[in-house]
């Protein structure tokens, strides 16, 4: 009888032990599943990326994405950049890759990157398919406004293992924008004209759905061409008729004069409010049009120009 009791106890202990092992296995399985799920990232085109580890080698083709990754401190993993990626200057030391229709897919594949970060509108579907077929993860960004910019920062933070830095950057940008908007004294009674192409090449401006429009709204000045969508071709007569209080040019200097001097010297423009008061400013085109951290710097420069502070 005593022997049977001992056998029963041993049997029960073995069952409890097996149950314990089973629980541990379930816990382990759950952890592993959670880890696998945490590596699944959705890019800005709705594609799911199964990132098994933080990439050691990335090719980044859009200037704005390069700027974001440098700001996050993930620049060491960048091995190649698109040909227009000129900021910060250290990016020029990376392997330069032609973009658009001239994208050399074979060149990218030869670099054996873990991830290629690409703009949704910048490359063709066929080019992206070639990269995926080569076993390279492709992450797509697509920022059309400041809210999208935050999404791009969040995405690139997830990909590069810099999620906290991304959250901090987004928070700092939001705080800076809110501070500028709060101290802007205007009430949209003053007007502004953005010139992105000079008179000699035909006037073009920034309308609604552009970063310049968002900056104008933030600083409480009225874009005189907010009724036009995106980047729009306009005439001298339209500028003269709408008579802006401020003019911001993002065009390049030429050998004869600066963009500001050229605008101030234009025939028949002398009665425009911005001309008569010499309220013409040369803005940085890259800074004002790239969906990245330097939009804050663009907003600060524009605030200083408008409010003199």
PDB file of C-alpha atoms in Angstrom:
ATOM      1  CA  UNK A   1       0.000   0.000   0.000  1.00  0.00           C
ATOM      2  CA  UNK A   2       2.771   2.403   0.912  1.00  0.00           C
ATOM      3  CA  UNK A   3       4.510   1.522  -2.342  1.00  0.00           C
ATOM      4  CA  UNK A   4       1.353   2.308  -4.310  1.00  0.00           C
ATOM      5  CA  UNK A   5       1.023   5.692  -2.525  1.00  0.00           C
ATOM      6  CA  UNK A   6       4.612   6.589  -3.485  1.00  0.00           C
ATOM      7  CA  UNK A   7       3.985   5.603  -7.098  1.00  0.00           C
ATOM      8  CA  UNK A   8       0.821   7.759  -7.133  1.00  0.00           C
ATOM      9  CA  UNK A   9       2.694  10.751  -5.743  1.00  0.00           C
ATOM     10  CA  UNK A  10       5.452  10.350  -8.327  1.00  0.00           C
ATOM     11  CA  UNK A  11       2.799  10.095 -11.054  1.00  0.00           C
ATOM     12  CA  UNK A  12       1.077  13.303  -9.866  1.00  0.00           C
ATOM     13  CA  UNK A  13       4.383  15.144  -9.674  1.00  0.00           C
ATOM     14  CA  UNK A  14       5.220  14.076 -13.190  1.00  0.00           C
ATOM     15  CA  UNK A  15       1.845  15.391 -14.434  1.00  0.00           C
ATOM     16  CA  UNK A  16       2.389  18.731 -12.662  1.00  0.00           C
ATOM     17  CA  UNK A  17       5.887  18.912 -14.114  1.00  0.00           C
ATOM     18  CA  UNK A  18       4.590  18.229 -17.601  1.00  0.00           C
ATOM     19  CA  UNK A  19       1.898  20.861 -17.141  1.00  0.00           C
ATOM     20  CA  UNK A  20       4.547  23.319 -16.035  1.00  0.00           C
ATOM     21  CA  UNK A  21       6.654  22.550 -19.102  1.00  0.00           C
ATOM     22  CA  UNK A  22       3.591  22.931 -21.281  1.00  0.00           C
ATOM     23  CA  UNK A  23       2.850  26.358 -19.773  1.00  0.00           C
ATOM     24  CA  UNK A  24       6.449  27.414 -20.298  1.00  0.00           C
ATOM     25  CA  UNK A  25       6.263  26.248 -23.879  1.00  0.00           C
ATOM     26  CA  UNK A  26       3.032  28.215 -24.375  1.00  0.00           C
ATOM     27  CA  UNK A  27       4.597  31.305 -22.843  1.00  0.00           C
ATOM     28  CA  UNK A  28       7.634  30.840 -25.058  1.00  0.00           C
ATOM     29  CA  UNK A  29       5.418  30.413 -28.108  1.00  0.00           C
ATOM     30  CA  UNK A  30       3.453  33.543 -27.182  1.00  0.00           C
ATOM     31  CA  UNK A  31       6.644  35.562 -26.772  1.00  0.00           C
ATOM     32  CA  UNK A  32       7.956  34.298 -30.091  1.00  0.00           C
ATOM     33  CA  UNK A  33       4.637  35.148 -31.781  1.00  0.00           C
ATOM     34  CA  UNK A  34       4.680  38.637 -30.258  1.00  0.00           C
ATOM     35  CA  UNK A  35       8.225  39.154 -31.464  1.00  0.00           C
ATOM     36  CA  UNK A  36       7.277  38.070 -34.943  1.00  0.00           C
ATOM     37  CA  UNK A  37       4.254  40.368 -34.929  1.00  0.00           C
ATOM     38  CA  UNK A  38       6.293  43.306 -33.636  1.00  0.00           C
ATOM     39  CA  UNK A  39       8.580  42.973 -36.669  1.00  0.00           C
ATOM     40  CA  UNK A  40       5.711  43.425 -39.085  1.00  0.00           C
ATOM     41  CA  UNK A  41       5.649  47.034 -40.232  1.00  0.00           C
ATOM     42  CA  UNK A  42       3.171  48.634 -42.613  1.00  0.00           C
ATOM     43  CA  UNK A  43       4.660  51.259 -44.924  1.00  0.00           C
ATOM     44  CA  UNK A  44       2.902  54.350 -46.316  1.00  0.00           C
ATOM     45  CA  UNK A  45       1.639  52.448 -49.371  1.00  0.00           C
ATOM     46  CA  UNK A  46      -0.059  49.863 -47.152  1.00  0.00           C
ATOM     47  CA  UNK A  47       2.547  47.183 -47.803  1.00  0.00           C
ATOM     48  CA  UNK A  48       3.480  44.879 -44.942  1.00  0.00           C
ATOM     49  CA  UNK A  49       7.215  44.543 -44.275  1.00  0.00           C
ATOM     50  CA  UNK A  50       8.406  41.596 -42.222  1.00  0.00           C
ATOM     51  CA  UNK A  51      11.580  43.020 -40.732  1.00  0.00           C
ATOM     52  CA  UNK A  52      13.406  40.264 -38.880  1.00  0.00           C
ATOM     53  CA  UNK A  53      16.167  42.501 -37.532  1.00  0.00           C
ATOM     54  CA  UNK A  54      17.306  46.094 -37.526  1.00  0.00           C
ATOM     55  CA  UNK A  55      18.840  46.664 -40.972  1.00  0.00           C
ATOM     56  CA  UNK A  56      22.591  47.124 -41.131  1.00  0.00           C
ATOM     57  CA  UNK A  57      22.562  48.329 -44.731  1.00  0.00           C
ATOM     58  CA  UNK A  58      19.980  50.665 -46.231  1.00  0.00           C
ATOM     59  CA  UNK A  59      19.643  52.416 -49.567  1.00  0.00           C
ATOM     60  CA  UNK A  60      17.530  55.576 -49.254  1.00  0.00           C
ATOM     61  CA  UNK A  61      16.463  57.357 -52.412  1.00  0.00           C
ATOM     62  CA  UNK A  62      14.438  60.409 -51.283  1.00  0.00           C
ATOM     63  CA  UNK A  63      16.250  63.465 -49.857  1.00  0.00           C
ATOM     64  CA  UNK A  64      13.617  63.939 -47.144  1.00  0.00           C
ATOM     65  CA  UNK A  65      13.993  60.346 -45.923  1.00  0.00           C
ATOM     66  CA  UNK A  66      17.777  60.732 -45.804  1.00  0.00           C
ATOM     67  CA  UNK A  67      17.395  63.895 -43.723  1.00  0.00           C
ATOM     68  CA  UNK A  68      15.022  62.126 -41.332  1.00  0.00           C
ATOM     69  CA  UNK A  69      17.329  59.145 -40.823  1.00  0.00           C
ATOM     70  CA  UNK A  70      20.310  61.412 -40.184  1.00  0.00           C
ATOM     71  CA  UNK A  71      18.259  63.320 -37.625  1.00  0.00           C
ATOM     72  CA  UNK A  72      17.334  60.032 -35.932  1.00  0.00           C
ATOM     73  CA  UNK A  73      20.983  59.015 -35.732  1.00  0.00           C
ATOM     74  CA  UNK A  74      20.546  56.093 -38.122  1.00  0.00           C
ATOM     75  CA  UNK A  75      22.934  57.384 -40.774  1.00  0.00           C
ATOM     76  CA  UNK A  76      25.568  54.686 -40.196  1.00  0.00           C
ATOM     77  CA  UNK A  77      23.292  52.094 -41.732  1.00  0.00           C
ATOM     78  CA  UNK A  78      22.862  54.131 -44.944  1.00  0.00           C
ATOM     79  CA  UNK A  79      25.130  52.799 -47.687  1.00  0.00           C
ATOM     80  CA  UNK A  80      23.564  54.515 -50.713  1.00  0.00           C
ATOM     81  CA  UNK A  81      21.447  57.606 -51.396  1.00  0.00           C
ATOM     82  CA  UNK A  82      19.545  59.098 -54.324  1.00  0.00           C
ATOM     83  CA  UNK A  83      21.310  61.630 -56.527  1.00  0.00           C
ATOM     84  CA  UNK A  84      19.411  64.623 -55.086  1.00  0.00           C
ATOM     85  CA  UNK A  85      20.209  63.810 -51.460  1.00  0.00           C
ATOM     86  CA  UNK A  86      22.420  66.785 -50.620  1.00  0.00           C
ATOM     87  CA  UNK A  87      21.726  67.347 -46.920  1.00  0.00           C
ATOM     88  CA  UNK A  88      23.418  66.967 -44.578  1.00  0.00           C
ATOM     89  CA  UNK A  89      26.634  67.282 -46.523  1.00  0.00           C
ATOM     90  CA  UNK A  90      27.874  63.971 -45.086  1.00  0.00           C
ATOM     91  CA  UNK A  91      25.236  62.243 -47.213  1.00  0.00           C
ATOM     92  CA  UNK A  92      27.282  63.126 -50.277  1.00  0.00           C
ATOM     93  CA  UNK A  93      29.941  60.678 -49.043  1.00  0.00           C
ATOM     94  CA  UNK A  94      27.532  57.771 -49.513  1.00  0.00           C
ATOM     95  CA  UNK A  95      27.201  55.821 -52.746  1.00  0.00           C
ATOM     96  CA  UNK A  96      25.223  58.053 -55.116  1.00  0.00           C
ATOM     97  CA  UNK A  97      22.443  56.335 -57.050  1.00  0.00           C
ATOM     98  CA  UNK A  98      20.519  57.707 -60.024  1.00  0.00           C
ATOM     99  CA  UNK A  99      16.760  57.877 -59.405  1.00  0.00           C
ATOM    100  CA  UNK A 100      13.565  58.125 -61.416  1.00  0.00           C
ATOM    101  CA  UNK A 101      13.571  56.538 -64.861  1.00  0.00           C
ATOM    102  CA  UNK A 102      17.373  56.203 -64.643  1.00  0.00           C
ATOM    103  CA  UNK A 103      17.287  54.125 -61.465  1.00  0.00           C
ATOM    104  CA  UNK A 104      19.957  51.441 -61.711  1.00  0.00           C
ATOM    105  CA  UNK A 105      18.265  48.480 -60.034  1.00  0.00           C
ATOM    106  CA  UNK A 106      21.282  46.255 -60.675  1.00  0.00           C
ATOM    107  CA  UNK A 107      23.512  48.750 -58.860  1.00  0.00           C
ATOM    108  CA  UNK A 108      21.251  48.673 -55.823  1.00  0.00           C
ATOM    109  CA  UNK A 109      21.104  44.873 -55.832  1.00  0.00           C
ATOM    110  CA  UNK A 110      24.902  44.731 -56.036  1.00  0.00           C
ATOM    111  CA  UNK A 111      25.108  46.729 -52.796  1.00  0.00           C
ATOM    112  CA  UNK A 112      23.110  43.933 -51.103  1.00  0.00           C
ATOM    113  CA  UNK A 113      21.054  46.206 -48.841  1.00  0.00           C
ATOM    114  CA  UNK A 114      18.703  44.870 -46.194  1.00  0.00           C
ATOM    115  CA  UNK A 115      16.127  47.557 -47.004  1.00  0.00           C
ATOM    116  CA  UNK A 116      15.521  50.087 -49.778  1.00  0.00           C
ATOM    117  CA  UNK A 117      13.486  53.150 -48.771  1.00  0.00           C
ATOM    118  CA  UNK A 118      11.740  54.535 -51.804  1.00  0.00           C
ATOM    119  CA  UNK A 119       9.167  57.225 -52.650  1.00  0.00           C
ATOM    120  CA  UNK A 120       5.794  55.998 -53.895  1.00  0.00           C
ATOM    121  CA  UNK A 121       5.753  58.385 -56.864  1.00  0.00           C
ATOM    122  CA  UNK A 122       9.505  58.398 -57.486  1.00  0.00           C
ATOM    123  CA  UNK A 123       9.991  54.929 -58.944  1.00  0.00           C
ATOM    124  CA  UNK A 124       7.963  52.611 -61.132  1.00  0.00           C
ATOM    125  CA  UNK A 125       6.085  49.541 -59.929  1.00  0.00           C
ATOM    126  CA  UNK A 126       8.328  47.396 -62.125  1.00  0.00           C
ATOM    127  CA  UNK A 127      11.486  48.762 -60.495  1.00  0.00           C
ATOM    128  CA  UNK A 128      10.147  48.026 -57.025  1.00  0.00           C
ATOM    129  CA  UNK A 129       9.128  44.527 -58.115  1.00  0.00           C
ATOM    130  CA  UNK A 130      12.660  43.839 -59.363  1.00  0.00           C
ATOM    131  CA  UNK A 131      14.043  44.771 -55.946  1.00  0.00           C
ATOM    132  CA  UNK A 132      11.537  42.583 -54.136  1.00  0.00           C
ATOM    133  CA  UNK A 133      12.189  39.681 -56.491  1.00  0.00           C
ATOM    134  CA  UNK A 134      15.887  40.000 -55.565  1.00  0.00           C
ATOM    135  CA  UNK A 135      14.924  39.376 -51.932  1.00  0.00           C
ATOM    136  CA  UNK A 136      15.330  43.002 -50.833  1.00  0.00           C
ATOM    137  CA  UNK A 137      12.779  44.544 -48.486  1.00  0.00           C
ATOM    138  CA  UNK A 138      11.239  47.711 -49.926  1.00  0.00           C
ATOM    139  CA  UNK A 139       9.684  50.397 -47.714  1.00  0.00           C
ATOM    140  CA  UNK A 140       7.570  53.090 -49.380  1.00  0.00           C
ATOM    141  CA  UNK A 141       7.103  56.629 -48.084  1.00  0.00           C
ATOM    142  CA  UNK A 142       4.635  59.192 -49.404  1.00  0.00           C
ATOM    143  CA  UNK A 143       4.402  62.548 -47.611  1.00  0.00           C
ATOM    144  CA  UNK A 144       2.125  65.233 -49.011  1.00  0.00           C
ATOM    145  CA  UNK A 145       1.718  67.349 -45.878  1.00  0.00           C
ATOM    146  CA  UNK A 146       3.063  67.832 -42.366  1.00  0.00           C
ATOM    147  CA  UNK A 147       0.823  65.110 -40.936  1.00  0.00           C
ATOM    148  CA  UNK A 148       2.268  62.678 -43.488  1.00  0.00           C
ATOM    149  CA  UNK A 149       5.745  63.824 -42.499  1.00  0.00           C
ATOM    150  CA  UNK A 150       5.105  62.606 -38.966  1.00  0.00           C
ATOM    151  CA  UNK A 151       3.998  59.242 -40.375  1.00  0.00           C
ATOM    152  CA  UNK A 152       7.192  58.988 -42.423  1.00  0.00           C
ATOM    153  CA  UNK A 153       9.312  59.762 -39.362  1.00  0.00           C
ATOM    154  CA  UNK A 154       7.427  57.125 -37.365  1.00  0.00           C
ATOM    155  CA  UNK A 155       7.898  54.550 -40.133  1.00  0.00           C
ATOM    156  CA  UNK A 156      11.613  55.240 -40.543  1.00  0.00           C
ATOM    157  CA  UNK A 157      12.042  55.083 -36.775  1.00  0.00           C
ATOM    158  CA  UNK A 158      10.465  51.613 -36.734  1.00  0.00           C
ATOM    159  CA  UNK A 159      12.621  50.397 -39.605  1.00  0.00           C
ATOM    160  CA  UNK A 160      15.906  51.750 -38.216  1.00  0.00           C
ATOM    161  CA  UNK A 161      15.306  50.755 -34.611  1.00  0.00           C
ATOM    162  CA  UNK A 162      15.055  54.394 -33.570  1.00  0.00           C
ATOM    163  CA  UNK A 163      11.435  54.481 -32.426  1.00  0.00           C
ATOM    164  CA  UNK A 164      12.065  56.594 -29.327  1.00  0.00           C
ATOM    165  CA  UNK A 165      14.128  59.079 -31.313  1.00  0.00           C
ATOM    166  CA  UNK A 166      11.326  59.255 -33.883  1.00  0.00           C
ATOM    167  CA  UNK A 167       8.700  59.909 -31.203  1.00  0.00           C
ATOM    168  CA  UNK A 168      10.912  62.612 -29.686  1.00  0.00           C
ATOM    169  CA  UNK A 169      11.476  64.254 -33.069  1.00  0.00           C
ATOM    170  CA  UNK A 170       7.759  64.308 -33.846  1.00  0.00           C
ATOM    171  CA  UNK A 171       6.991  65.773 -30.423  1.00  0.00           C
ATOM    172  CA  UNK A 172       9.656  68.466 -30.836  1.00  0.00           C
ATOM    173  CA  UNK A 173       8.386  69.402 -34.294  1.00  0.00           C
ATOM    174  CA  UNK A 174       4.807  69.666 -33.046  1.00  0.00           C
ATOM    175  CA  UNK A 175       5.889  71.798 -30.095  1.00  0.00           C
ATOM    176  CA  UNK A 176       7.888  74.128 -32.361  1.00  0.00           C
ATOM    177  CA  UNK A 177       5.014  74.545 -34.809  1.00  0.00           C
ATOM    178  CA  UNK A 178       2.527  75.162 -32.017  1.00  0.00           C
ATOM    179  CA  UNK A 179       4.816  77.772 -30.448  1.00  0.00           C
ATOM    180  CA  UNK A 180       5.208  79.615 -33.748  1.00  0.00           C
ATOM    181  CA  UNK A 181       1.480  79.508 -34.450  1.00  0.00           C
ATOM    182  CA  UNK A 182       0.657  80.726 -30.959  1.00  0.00           C
ATOM    183  CA  UNK A 183       2.951  83.754 -31.137  1.00  0.00           C
ATOM    184  CA  UNK A 184       2.032  84.700 -34.710  1.00  0.00           C
ATOM    185  CA  UNK A 185       0.188  87.996 -34.386  1.00  0.00           C
ATOM    186  CA  UNK A 186      -1.532  87.996 -37.747  1.00  0.00           C
ATOM    187  CA  UNK A 187      -5.150  87.292 -38.539  1.00  0.00           C
ATOM    188  CA  UNK A 188      -4.715  86.501 -42.249  1.00  0.00           C
ATOM    189  CA  UNK A 189      -5.067  90.195 -43.090  1.00  0.00           C
ATOM    190  CA  UNK A 190      -1.566  90.192 -44.608  1.00  0.00           C
ATOM    191  CA  UNK A 191      -0.875  88.322 -47.830  1.00  0.00           C
ATOM    192  CA  UNK A 192       2.082  86.389 -49.179  1.00  0.00           C
ATOM    193  CA  UNK A 193       3.209  85.235 -52.621  1.00  0.00           C
ATOM    194  CA  UNK A 194       5.541  82.262 -53.076  1.00  0.00           C
ATOM    195  CA  UNK A 195       7.572  82.336 -56.288  1.00  0.00           C
ATOM    196  CA  UNK A 196       9.118  78.988 -57.189  1.00  0.00           C
ATOM    197  CA  UNK A 197      10.040  79.822 -60.796  1.00  0.00           C
ATOM    198  CA  UNK A 198      11.328  83.251 -61.900  1.00  0.00           C
ATOM    199  CA  UNK A 199       9.894  85.571 -64.515  1.00  0.00           C
ATOM    200  CA  UNK A 200      12.442  84.649 -67.180  1.00  0.00           C
ATOM    201  CA  UNK A 201      11.347  80.995 -67.150  1.00  0.00           C
ATOM    202  CA  UNK A 202       7.647  81.654 -66.565  1.00  0.00           C
ATOM    203  CA  UNK A 203       6.140  82.316 -63.147  1.00  0.00           C
ATOM    204  CA  UNK A 204       5.136  79.353 -61.010  1.00  0.00           C
ATOM    205  CA  UNK A 205       3.806  79.459 -57.469  1.00  0.00           C
ATOM    206  CA  UNK A 206       2.825  77.250 -54.531  1.00  0.00           C
ATOM    207  CA  UNK A 207      -0.908  76.893 -53.989  1.00  0.00           C
ATOM    208  CA  UNK A 208      -2.971  74.779 -51.649  1.00  0.00           C
ATOM    209  CA  UNK A 209      -1.854  71.273 -50.691  1.00  0.00           C
ATOM    210  CA  UNK A 210       1.797  72.362 -50.491  1.00  0.00           C
ATOM    211  CA  UNK A 211       4.092  72.737 -47.504  1.00  0.00           C
ATOM    212  CA  UNK A 212       4.371  76.468 -48.227  1.00  0.00           C
ATOM    213  CA  UNK A 213       0.609  76.780 -47.867  1.00  0.00           C
ATOM    214  CA  UNK A 214       0.764  74.969 -44.527  1.00  0.00           C
ATOM    215  CA  UNK A 215       3.524  77.284 -43.313  1.00  0.00           C
ATOM    216  CA  UNK A 216       1.513  80.343 -44.366  1.00  0.00           C
ATOM    217  CA  UNK A 217      -1.547  79.058 -42.512  1.00  0.00           C
ATOM    218  CA  UNK A 218       0.572  78.321 -39.455  1.00  0.00           C
ATOM    219  CA  UNK A 219       1.933  81.871 -39.417  1.00  0.00           C
ATOM    220  CA  UNK A 220      -1.514  83.389 -40.083  1.00  0.00           C
ATOM    221  CA  UNK A 221      -0.829  85.039 -43.410  1.00  0.00           C
ATOM    222  CA  UNK A 222      -2.945  84.508 -46.524  1.00  0.00           C
ATOM    223  CA  UNK A 223      -1.365  82.851 -49.553  1.00  0.00           C
ATOM    224  CA  UNK A 224      -2.634  84.907 -52.508  1.00  0.00           C
ATOM    225  CA  UNK A 225      -2.796  81.764 -54.628  1.00  0.00           C
ATOM    226  CA  UNK A 226      -4.394  79.444 -52.095  1.00  0.00           C
ATOM    227  CA  UNK A 227      -7.230  78.986 -54.582  1.00  0.00           C
ATOM    228  CA  UNK A 228      -4.903  77.136 -56.980  1.00  0.00           C
ATOM    229  CA  UNK A 229      -4.005  73.448 -56.484  1.00  0.00           C
ATOM    230  CA  UNK A 230      -0.409  72.390 -55.854  1.00  0.00           C
ATOM    231  CA  UNK A 231       2.264  73.938 -58.045  1.00  0.00           C
ATOM    232  CA  UNK A 232       0.640  76.289 -60.558  1.00  0.00           C
ATOM    233  CA  UNK A 233       1.719  78.454 -63.480  1.00  0.00           C
ATOM    234  CA  UNK A 234       0.585  82.067 -63.140  1.00  0.00           C
ATOM    235  CA  UNK A 235       0.967  85.424 -64.889  1.00  0.00           C
ATOM    236  CA  UNK A 236       2.467  88.765 -63.918  1.00  0.00           C
ATOM    237  CA  UNK A 237      -0.978  90.297 -64.149  1.00  0.00           C
ATOM    238  CA  UNK A 238      -2.297  87.935 -61.491  1.00  0.00           C
ATOM    239  CA  UNK A 239       0.498  88.862 -59.085  1.00  0.00           C
ATOM    240  CA  UNK A 240      -0.005  92.583 -59.733  1.00  0.00           C
ATOM    241  CA  UNK A 241      -3.752  92.272 -59.231  1.00  0.00           C
ATOM    242  CA  UNK A 242      -3.471  90.325 -55.979  1.00  0.00           C
ATOM    243  CA  UNK A 243      -0.804  92.715 -54.647  1.00  0.00           C
ATOM    244  CA  UNK A 244       0.963  90.655 -51.923  1.00  0.00           C
ATOM    245  CA  UNK A 245       2.356  92.202 -48.744  1.00  0.00           C
ATOM    246  CA  UNK A 246       5.223  89.704 -48.718  1.00  0.00           C
ATOM    247  CA  UNK A 247       7.087  87.849 -51.448  1.00  0.00           C
ATOM    248  CA  UNK A 248       9.126  84.689 -50.843  1.00  0.00           C
ATOM    249  CA  UNK A 249      11.278  83.376 -53.673  1.00  0.00           C
ATOM    250  CA  UNK A 250      12.900  79.961 -53.687  1.00  0.00           C
ATOM    251  CA  UNK A 251      14.552  80.374 -57.099  1.00  0.00           C
ATOM    252  CA  UNK A 252      18.272  80.094 -57.744  1.00  0.00           C
ATOM    253  CA  UNK A 253      20.633  83.063 -58.012  1.00  0.00           C
ATOM    254  CA  UNK A 254      22.145  83.891 -61.378  1.00  0.00           C
ATOM    255  CA  UNK A 255      25.462  85.513 -62.251  1.00  0.00           C
ATOM    256  CA  UNK A 256      23.932  88.965 -62.741  1.00  0.00           C
ATOM    257  CA  UNK A 257      21.814  89.419 -59.623  1.00  0.00           C
ATOM    258  CA  UNK A 258      20.244  87.702 -56.654  1.00  0.00           C
ATOM    259  CA  UNK A 259      16.603  86.563 -56.912  1.00  0.00           C
ATOM    260  CA  UNK A 260      15.579  89.271 -54.438  1.00  0.00           C
ATOM    261  CA  UNK A 261      17.302  92.053 -56.395  1.00  0.00           C
ATOM    262  CA  UNK A 262      15.801  90.785 -59.645  1.00  0.00           C
ATOM    263  CA  UNK A 263      12.270  90.873 -58.196  1.00  0.00           C
ATOM    264  CA  UNK A 264      12.756  94.333 -56.694  1.00  0.00           C
ATOM    265  CA  UNK A 265      13.910  95.670 -60.080  1.00  0.00           C
ATOM    266  CA  UNK A 266      11.064  94.283 -62.207  1.00  0.00           C
ATOM    267  CA  UNK A 267       9.241  96.687 -64.480  1.00  0.00           C
ATOM    268  CA  UNK A 268       5.677  97.528 -63.400  1.00  0.00           C
ATOM    269  CA  UNK A 269       6.098  95.762 -60.048  1.00  0.00           C
ATOM    270  CA  UNK A 270       7.069  98.888 -58.107  1.00  0.00           C
ATOM    271  CA  UNK A 271       3.527  99.494 -56.813  1.00  0.00           C
ATOM    272  CA  UNK A 272       3.185  96.040 -55.293  1.00  0.00           C
ATOM    273  CA  UNK A 273       3.104  96.410 -51.508  1.00  0.00           C
ATOM    274  CA  UNK A 274       5.922  93.899 -50.980  1.00  0.00           C
ATOM    275  CA  UNK A 275       8.123  95.718 -53.508  1.00  0.00           C
ATOM    276  CA  UNK A 276       7.505  99.247 -52.235  1.00  0.00           C
ATOM    277  CA  UNK A 277       8.313  98.117 -48.677  1.00  0.00           C
ATOM    278  CA  UNK A 278      11.151  95.840 -49.778  1.00  0.00           C
ATOM    279  CA  UNK A 279       9.524  92.856 -48.102  1.00  0.00           C
ATOM    280  CA  UNK A 280      11.047  90.205 -50.358  1.00  0.00           C
ATOM    281  CA  UNK A 281      12.796  87.172 -48.922  1.00  0.00           C
ATOM    282  CA  UNK A 282      14.977  84.421 -50.397  1.00  0.00           C
ATOM    283  CA  UNK A 283      13.895  81.119 -48.875  1.00  0.00           C
ATOM    284  CA  UNK A 284      15.626  77.753 -49.063  1.00  0.00           C
ATOM    285  CA  UNK A 285      13.739  75.654 -51.626  1.00  0.00           C
ATOM    286  CA  UNK A 286      14.831  72.305 -50.172  1.00  0.00           C
ATOM    287  CA  UNK A 287      13.969  73.362 -46.645  1.00  0.00           C
ATOM    288  CA  UNK A 288      10.481  74.552 -47.607  1.00  0.00           C
ATOM    289  CA  UNK A 289       9.503  71.642 -49.817  1.00  0.00           C
ATOM    290  CA  UNK A 290      11.004  68.536 -48.227  1.00  0.00           C
ATOM    291  CA  UNK A 291       8.821  66.622 -45.757  1.00  0.00           C
ATOM    292  CA  UNK A 292      11.379  66.393 -42.995  1.00  0.00           C
ATOM    293  CA  UNK A 293      12.734  67.983 -39.812  1.00  0.00           C
ATOM    294  CA  UNK A 294      13.914  71.157 -41.567  1.00  0.00           C
ATOM    295  CA  UNK A 295      10.321  72.271 -42.109  1.00  0.00           C
ATOM    296  CA  UNK A 296      10.657  73.659 -38.584  1.00  0.00           C
ATOM    297  CA  UNK A 297      13.674  75.729 -39.677  1.00  0.00           C
ATOM    298  CA  UNK A 298      11.719  76.950 -42.715  1.00  0.00           C
ATOM    299  CA  UNK A 299       8.820  78.000 -40.480  1.00  0.00           C
ATOM    300  CA  UNK A 300      11.169  79.869 -38.134  1.00  0.00           C
ATOM    301  CA  UNK A 301      12.847  81.727 -41.001  1.00  0.00           C
ATOM    302  CA  UNK A 302       9.489  82.642 -42.483  1.00  0.00           C
ATOM    303  CA  UNK A 303       8.236  83.833 -39.090  1.00  0.00           C
ATOM    304  CA  UNK A 304      11.292  86.067 -38.678  1.00  0.00           C
ATOM    305  CA  UNK A 305      10.767  87.533 -42.170  1.00  0.00           C
ATOM    306  CA  UNK A 306       7.076  88.271 -41.592  1.00  0.00           C
ATOM    307  CA  UNK A 307       7.190  89.463 -38.008  1.00  0.00           C
ATOM    308  CA  UNK A 308      10.759  90.768 -37.767  1.00  0.00           C
ATOM    309  CA  UNK A 309      11.540  88.815 -34.610  1.00  0.00           C
TER     310      UNK A 309
END
